[in-house]
mmCIF file of C-alpha atoms in Angstrom:
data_model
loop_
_atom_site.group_PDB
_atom_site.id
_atom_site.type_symbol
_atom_site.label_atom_id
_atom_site.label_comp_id
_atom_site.label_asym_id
_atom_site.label_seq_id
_atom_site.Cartn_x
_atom_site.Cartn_y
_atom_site.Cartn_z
ATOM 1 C CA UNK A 10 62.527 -58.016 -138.972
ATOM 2 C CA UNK A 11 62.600 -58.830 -135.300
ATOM 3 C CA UNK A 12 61.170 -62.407 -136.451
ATOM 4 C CA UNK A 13 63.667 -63.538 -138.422
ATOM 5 C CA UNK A 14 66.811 -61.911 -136.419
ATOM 6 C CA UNK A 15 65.151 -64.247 -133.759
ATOM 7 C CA UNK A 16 64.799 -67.046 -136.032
ATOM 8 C CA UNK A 17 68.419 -66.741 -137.259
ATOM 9 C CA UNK A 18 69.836 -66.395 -133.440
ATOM 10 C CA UNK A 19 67.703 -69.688 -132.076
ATOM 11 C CA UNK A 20 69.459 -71.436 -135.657
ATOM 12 C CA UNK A 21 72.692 -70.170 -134.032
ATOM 13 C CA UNK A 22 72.074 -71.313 -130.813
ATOM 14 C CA UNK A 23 70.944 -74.728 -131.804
ATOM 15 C CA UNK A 24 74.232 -75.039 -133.988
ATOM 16 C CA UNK A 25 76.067 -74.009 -130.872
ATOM 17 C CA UNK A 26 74.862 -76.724 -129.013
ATOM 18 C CA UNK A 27 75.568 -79.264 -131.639
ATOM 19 C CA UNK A 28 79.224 -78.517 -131.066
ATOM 20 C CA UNK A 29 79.284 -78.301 -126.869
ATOM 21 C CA UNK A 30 77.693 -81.647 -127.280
ATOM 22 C CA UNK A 31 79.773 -82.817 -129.172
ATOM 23 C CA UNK A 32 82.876 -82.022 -127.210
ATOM 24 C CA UNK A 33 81.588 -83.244 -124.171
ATOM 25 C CA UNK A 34 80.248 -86.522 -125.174
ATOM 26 C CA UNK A 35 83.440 -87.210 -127.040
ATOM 27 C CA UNK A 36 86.796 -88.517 -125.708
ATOM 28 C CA UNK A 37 89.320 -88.721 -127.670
ATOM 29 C CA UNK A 38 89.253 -85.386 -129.904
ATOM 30 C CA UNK A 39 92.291 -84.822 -131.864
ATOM 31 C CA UNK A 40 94.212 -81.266 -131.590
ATOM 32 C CA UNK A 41 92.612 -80.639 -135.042
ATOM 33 C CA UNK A 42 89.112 -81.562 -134.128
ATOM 34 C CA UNK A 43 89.172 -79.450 -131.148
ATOM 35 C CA UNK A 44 91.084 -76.313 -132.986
ATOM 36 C CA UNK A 45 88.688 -76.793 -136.110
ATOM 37 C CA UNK A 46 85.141 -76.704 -133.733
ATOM 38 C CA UNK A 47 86.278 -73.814 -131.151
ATOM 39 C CA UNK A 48 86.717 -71.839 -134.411
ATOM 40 C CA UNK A 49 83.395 -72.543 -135.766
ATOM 41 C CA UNK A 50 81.893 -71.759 -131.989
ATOM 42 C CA UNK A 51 83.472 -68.701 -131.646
ATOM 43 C CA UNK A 52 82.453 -67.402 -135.006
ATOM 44 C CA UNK A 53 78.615 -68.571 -133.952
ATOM 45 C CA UNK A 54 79.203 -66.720 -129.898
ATOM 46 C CA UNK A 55 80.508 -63.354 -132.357
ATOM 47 C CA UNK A 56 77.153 -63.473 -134.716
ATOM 48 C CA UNK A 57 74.694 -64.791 -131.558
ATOM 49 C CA UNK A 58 76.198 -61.604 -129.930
ATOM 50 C CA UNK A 59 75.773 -59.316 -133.152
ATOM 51 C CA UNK A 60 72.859 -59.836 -133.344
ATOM 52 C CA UNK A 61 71.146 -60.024 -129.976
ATOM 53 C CA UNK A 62 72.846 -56.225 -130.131
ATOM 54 C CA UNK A 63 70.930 -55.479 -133.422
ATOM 55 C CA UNK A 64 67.228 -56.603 -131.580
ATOM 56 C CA UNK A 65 68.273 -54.125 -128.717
ATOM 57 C CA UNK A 66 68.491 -51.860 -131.060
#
C-alpha cells in the first residue's frame, strides 16, 4: 500500500511542478489563467498533504 501512496504522491508532485513552471516561465498570464492553475495547485498541496499524513500513519 505504501508503494502506490508513494507512487500517487511523486504523480502529484510532478503535476505540481508542471504548474510552478509554468507560472514562472510565463509572462503574461491572464487573471483567469492564474485563478484557474492556483486552484488546481492547491487542490494537488491538499491531496500531497493527505496523503503524506496517511504513510505516517
Amino acid at each position: 500500500m505504501d508503494d502506490k501512496i508513494n507512487e500517487t504522491i511523486n504523480y502529484y508532485l510532478l503535476k505540481r511542478e508542471g504548474i510552478l513552471n509554468y507560472f514562472n516561465n510565463n509572462n503574461n498570464l491572464t487573471a483567469e489563467e492564474i485563478i484557474e492553475n492556483a486552484e488546481e495547485l492547491s487542490i494537488l498541496e491538499y491531496k500531497i498533504t493527505a496523503l503524506q499524513v496517511a504513510l505516517e500513519n
